[in-house]
């Protein structure tokens, strides 16, 4: 894959350049000046959901790359909620659940998607070499790969290829601007430290 073929990048917060401020609490999501671009009905709704929709950002990138479809984050969120991908209760927001999203990708978008579990980063590398795509569960601290994560999983990234050095190439919906948002590259062994061994494989024919 050449640099010209890199998929479009989208963050789970529309103002991706403000992610450091959002993570540090210097900016509240409801004050994101571009919140309306998410498709949310209000700034408050956007703020409630933004930290939960890394999977919708990955789905947005996937659908635009493979299907040429441009949908807002909240259009995708609504579709995913309709099939049970998220559950809202008094306890809060639960999800993203993989199997409902796989159902949505198969039935609405005619993509050959499947849940994968108990896999290693080297297996992801093989799938990428075969031209497939992967939405993978990693710890959000993957944005600082020089540090060790407290655990694995809890966040989703979109993997789309490998570079000439064999590093995995991916987009991180909560990455740091100018550092590791778009076209992040990590060796499989480094990625493995953050990877929970599960995700969604999207096969390309």
Tab-separated table of N, CA and C in Angstrom, residues 97-177:
chain	number	residue	atom	x	y	z
A	97	UNK	N	-20.631	-3.850	21.187
A	97	UNK	CA	-20.685	-5.296	21.087
A	97	UNK	C	-20.400	-5.683	19.636
A	98	UNK	N	-19.448	-6.599	19.461
A	98	UNK	CA	-18.950	-6.890	18.117
A	98	UNK	C	-19.968	-7.573	17.209
A	99	UNK	N	-20.674	-8.557	17.737
A	99	UNK	CA	-21.532	-9.352	16.859
A	99	UNK	C	-22.656	-8.536	16.212
A	100	UNK	N	-23.308	-7.625	16.926
A	100	UNK	CA	-24.292	-6.781	16.236
A	100	UNK	C	-23.666	-5.925	15.134
A	101	UNK	N	-22.462	-5.407	15.360
A	101	UNK	CA	-21.813	-4.625	14.312
A	101	UNK	C	-21.485	-5.513	13.116
A	102	UNK	N	-21.022	-6.723	13.362
A	102	UNK	CA	-20.755	-7.656	12.272
A	102	UNK	C	-22.029	-7.917	11.479
A	103	UNK	N	-23.143	-8.099	12.182
A	103	UNK	CA	-24.425	-8.295	11.512
A	103	UNK	C	-24.750	-7.105	10.614
A	104	UNK	N	-24.538	-5.916	11.123
A	104	UNK	CA	-24.812	-4.706	10.354
A	104	UNK	C	-23.918	-4.625	9.114
A	105	UNK	N	-22.639	-4.907	9.287
A	105	UNK	CA	-21.718	-4.845	8.147
A	105	UNK	C	-22.069	-5.879	7.086
A	106	UNK	N	-22.525	-7.037	7.513
A	106	UNK	CA	-22.892	-8.084	6.558
A	106	UNK	C	-24.195	-7.754	5.832
A	107	UNK	N	-25.231	-7.423	6.601
A	107	UNK	CA	-26.563	-7.312	6.029
A	107	UNK	C	-26.805	-5.986	5.320
A	108	UNK	N	-26.282	-4.907	5.847
A	108	UNK	CA	-26.547	-3.603	5.233
A	108	UNK	C	-25.476	-3.211	4.220
A	109	UNK	N	-24.226	-3.651	4.471
A	109	UNK	CA	-23.130	-3.174	3.644
A	109	UNK	C	-22.456	-4.272	2.827
A	110	UNK	N	-22.966	-5.485	2.911
A	110	UNK	CA	-22.486	-6.614	2.103
A	110	UNK	C	-20.977	-6.836	2.255
A	111	UNK	N	-20.498	-6.676	3.477
A	111	UNK	CA	-19.091	-6.920	3.772
A	111	UNK	C	-18.940	-8.278	4.458
A	112	UNK	N	-17.873	-8.967	4.152
A	112	UNK	CA	-17.617	-10.278	4.753
A	112	UNK	C	-16.870	-10.067	6.066
A	113	UNK	N	-17.640	-9.832	7.115
A	113	UNK	CA	-17.073	-9.513	8.427
A	113	UNK	C	-17.299	-10.659	9.400
A	114	UNK	N	-16.389	-10.784	10.366
A	114	UNK	CA	-16.532	-11.819	11.386
A	114	UNK	C	-15.796	-11.400	12.651
A	115	UNK	N	-16.297	-11.869	13.781
A	115	UNK	CA	-15.623	-11.642	15.058
A	115	UNK	C	-14.430	-12.582	15.154
A	116	UNK	N	-13.298	-12.055	15.589
A	116	UNK	CA	-12.111	-12.891	15.797
A	116	UNK	C	-11.667	-12.742	17.242
A	117	UNK	N	-11.248	-13.843	17.830
A	117	UNK	CA	-10.826	-13.865	19.229
A	117	UNK	C	-9.585	-14.734	19.372
A	118	UNK	N	-8.838	-14.478	20.430
A	118	UNK	CA	-7.652	-15.284	20.756
A	118	UNK	C	-6.653	-15.295	19.590
A	119	UNK	N	-6.441	-14.137	19.002
A	119	UNK	CA	-5.474	-14.030	17.915
A	119	UNK	C	-4.294	-13.165	18.370
A	120	UNK	N	-3.183	-13.311	17.688
A	120	UNK	CA	-1.991	-12.536	17.995
A	120	UNK	C	-1.754	-11.490	16.911
A	121	UNK	N	-0.932	-10.518	17.228
A	121	UNK	CA	-0.668	-9.436	16.283
A	121	UNK	C	-0.056	-9.956	14.986
A	122	UNK	N	0.731	-11.005	15.062
A	122	UNK	CA	1.319	-11.566	13.847
A	122	UNK	C	0.248	-12.119	12.911
A	123	UNK	N	-0.831	-12.610	13.484
A	123	UNK	CA	-1.939	-13.094	12.635
A	123	UNK	C	-2.619	-11.917	11.946
A	124	UNK	N	-2.769	-10.816	12.666
A	124	UNK	CA	-3.313	-9.617	12.039
A	124	UNK	C	-2.414	-9.199	10.879
A	125	UNK	N	-1.106	-9.265	11.081
A	125	UNK	CA	-0.172	-8.903	10.017
A	125	UNK	C	-0.404	-9.751	8.774
A	126	UNK	N	-0.657	-11.031	8.956
A	126	UNK	CA	-0.922	-11.921	7.827
A	126	UNK	C	-2.203	-11.505	7.108
A	127	UNK	N	-3.241	-11.188	7.873
A	127	UNK	CA	-4.495	-10.756	7.242
A	127	UNK	C	-4.299	-9.476	6.449
A	128	UNK	N	-3.527	-8.540	6.998
A	128	UNK	CA	-3.282	-7.288	6.292
A	128	UNK	C	-2.496	-7.535	5.010
A	129	UNK	N	-1.549	-8.448	5.054
A	129	UNK	CA	-0.782	-8.790	3.856
A	129	UNK	C	-1.692	-9.371	2.776
A	130	UNK	N	-2.779	-9.997	3.197
A	130	UNK	CA	-3.728	-10.583	2.248
A	130	UNK	C	-4.744	-9.562	1.745
A	131	UNK	N	-4.640	-8.321	2.222
A	131	UNK	CA	-5.530	-7.263	1.747
A	131	UNK	C	-6.764	-7.051	2.580
A	132	UNK	N	-6.870	-7.740	3.724
A	132	UNK	CA	-8.044	-7.601	4.572
A	132	UNK	C	-7.896	-6.384	5.490
A	133	UNK	N	-8.961	-6.095	6.232
A	133	UNK	CA	-8.964	-4.994	7.185
A	133	UNK	C	-9.360	-5.533	8.559
A	134	UNK	N	-8.920	-4.854	9.612
A	134	UNK	CA	-9.210	-5.320	10.973
A	134	UNK	C	-9.541	-4.130	11.863
A	135	UNK	N	-10.610	-4.262	12.629
A	135	UNK	CA	-10.903	-3.354	13.734
A	135	UNK	C	-10.486	-4.105	14.991
A	136	UNK	N	-9.480	-3.600	15.687
A	136	UNK	CA	-8.867	-4.366	16.781
A	136	UNK	C	-9.011	-3.662	18.119
A	137	UNK	N	-9.159	-4.474	19.165
A	137	UNK	CA	-9.265	-3.972	20.528
A	137	UNK	C	-7.881	-3.797	21.127
A	138	UNK	N	-7.567	-2.575	21.514
A	138	UNK	CA	-6.281	-2.257	22.137
A	138	UNK	C	-6.525	-1.372	23.357
A	139	UNK	N	-5.521	-1.244	24.183
A	139	UNK	CA	-5.651	-0.294	25.278
A	139	UNK	C	-5.443	1.118	24.736
A	140	UNK	N	-6.248	2.100	25.210
A	140	UNK	CA	-6.129	3.457	24.664
A	140	UNK	C	-4.758	4.090	24.832
A	141	UNK	N	-3.957	3.583	25.754
A	141	UNK	CA	-2.615	4.133	25.943
A	141	UNK	C	-1.675	3.757	24.811
A	142	UNK	N	-2.178	3.102	23.792
A	142	UNK	CA	-1.360	2.820	22.616
A	142	UNK	C	-0.886	4.122	21.973
A	143	UNK	N	-1.534	5.232	22.352
A	143	UNK	CA	-1.078	6.540	21.846
A	143	UNK	C	0.278	6.931	22.454
A	144	UNK	N	0.685	6.225	23.494
A	144	UNK	CA	2.023	6.443	24.079
A	144	UNK	C	2.726	5.086	24.154
A	145	UNK	N	3.132	4.553	23.003
A	145	UNK	CA	3.641	3.176	22.953
A	145	UNK	C	4.950	2.959	23.691
A	146	UNK	N	5.615	4.035	24.066
A	146	UNK	CA	6.855	3.876	24.829
A	146	UNK	C	6.574	3.468	26.272
A	147	UNK	N	5.322	3.552	26.700
A	147	UNK	CA	4.945	3.159	28.052
A	147	UNK	C	4.214	1.820	28.022
A	148	UNK	N	4.215	1.128	29.148
A	148	UNK	CA	3.499	-0.144	29.255
A	148	UNK	C	2.064	0.104	29.686
A	149	UNK	N	1.084	-0.532	29.028
A	149	UNK	CA	-0.319	-0.332	29.392
A	149	UNK	C	-0.666	-1.043	30.696
A	150	UNK	N	-1.646	-0.542	31.445
A	150	UNK	CA	-2.078	-1.217	32.664
A	150	UNK	C	-2.837	-2.506	32.386
A	151	UNK	N	-3.388	-2.615	31.177
A	151	UNK	CA	-4.119	-3.803	30.749
A	151	UNK	C	-4.226	-3.749	29.236
A	152	UNK	N	-4.940	-4.694	28.657
A	152	UNK	CA	-5.128	-4.717	27.209
A	152	UNK	C	-6.601	-4.519	26.882
A	153	UNK	N	-6.867	-3.864	25.757
A	153	UNK	CA	-8.252	-3.683	25.318
A	153	UNK	C	-8.890	-2.424	25.876
A	154	UNK	N	-10.143	-2.183	25.446
A	154	UNK	CA	-10.902	-1.043	25.910
A	154	UNK	C	-11.047	0.069	24.883
A	155	UNK	N	-10.380	-0.074	23.740
A	155	UNK	CA	-10.398	0.947	22.696
A	155	UNK	C	-10.249	0.237	21.357
A	156	UNK	N	-10.717	0.868	20.270
A	156	UNK	CA	-10.654	0.243	18.951
A	156	UNK	C	-9.873	1.099	17.972
A	157	UNK	N	-9.077	0.429	17.134
A	157	UNK	CA	-8.339	1.094	16.068
A	157	UNK	C	-8.615	0.366	14.755
A	158	UNK	N	-8.358	1.070	13.647
A	158	UNK	CA	-8.634	0.538	12.313
A	158	UNK	C	-7.327	0.236	11.594
A	159	UNK	N	-7.056	-1.050	11.367
A	159	UNK	CA	-5.826	-1.479	10.695
A	159	UNK	C	-6.090	-1.717	9.216
A	160	UNK	N	-5.171	-1.198	8.371
A	160	UNK	CA	-5.415	-1.269	6.931
A	160	UNK	C	-4.210	-1.707	6.112
A	161	UNK	N	-3.066	-1.982	6.731
A	161	UNK	CA	-1.935	-2.417	5.931
A	161	UNK	C	-0.660	-2.560	6.736
A	162	UNK	N	0.433	-2.840	6.003
A	162	UNK	CA	1.770	-2.901	6.601
A	162	UNK	C	2.718	-2.093	5.737
A	163	UNK	N	3.791	-1.616	6.357
A	163	UNK	CA	4.771	-0.861	5.580
A	163	UNK	C	5.937	-1.761	5.184
A	164	UNK	N	6.934	-1.176	4.505
A	164	UNK	CA	8.048	-1.959	3.984
A	164	UNK	C	8.902	-2.562	5.090
A	165	UNK	N	8.764	-2.051	6.316
A	165	UNK	CA	9.500	-2.603	7.457
A	165	UNK	C	8.695	-3.651	8.216
A	166	UNK	N	7.481	-3.942	7.729
A	166	UNK	CA	6.645	-4.941	8.384
A	166	UNK	C	5.800	-4.406	9.516
A	167	UNK	N	5.846	-3.095	9.732
A	167	UNK	CA	5.042	-2.514	10.807
A	167	UNK	C	3.565	-2.457	10.428
A	168	UNK	N	2.705	-2.658	11.404
A	168	UNK	CA	1.261	-2.528	11.202
A	168	UNK	C	0.928	-1.060	11.002
A	169	UNK	N	0.023	-0.786	10.056
A	169	UNK	CA	-0.423	0.579	9.796
A	169	UNK	C	-1.887	0.700	10.211
A	170	UNK	N	-2.181	1.727	11.000
A	170	UNK	CA	-3.553	1.864	11.480
A	170	UNK	C	-3.887	3.318	11.788
A	171	UNK	N	-5.190	3.581	11.871
A	171	UNK	CA	-5.708	4.869	12.317
A	171	UNK	C	-6.209	4.711	13.746
A	172	UNK	N	-5.889	5.665	14.596
A	172	UNK	CA	-6.312	5.642	15.994
A	172	UNK	C	-7.311	6.775	16.237
A	173	UNK	N	-8.585	6.460	16.494
A	173	UNK	CA	-9.602	7.498	16.681
A	173	UNK	C	-9.368	8.423	17.872
A	174	UNK	N	-8.471	8.046	18.786
A	174	UNK	CA	-8.168	8.932	19.911
A	174	UNK	C	-6.673	9.213	20.010
A	175	UNK	N	-5.985	9.133	18.875
A	175	UNK	CA	-4.553	9.400	18.861
A	175	UNK	C	-4.245	10.876	19.041
A	176	UNK	N	-2.971	11.167	19.206
A	176	UNK	CA	-2.529	12.535	19.441
A	176	UNK	C	-2.192	13.203	18.117
A	177	UNK	N	-2.656	14.439	17.912
A	177	UNK	CA	-2.460	15.113	16.625
A	177	UNK	C	-0.989	15.298	16.279
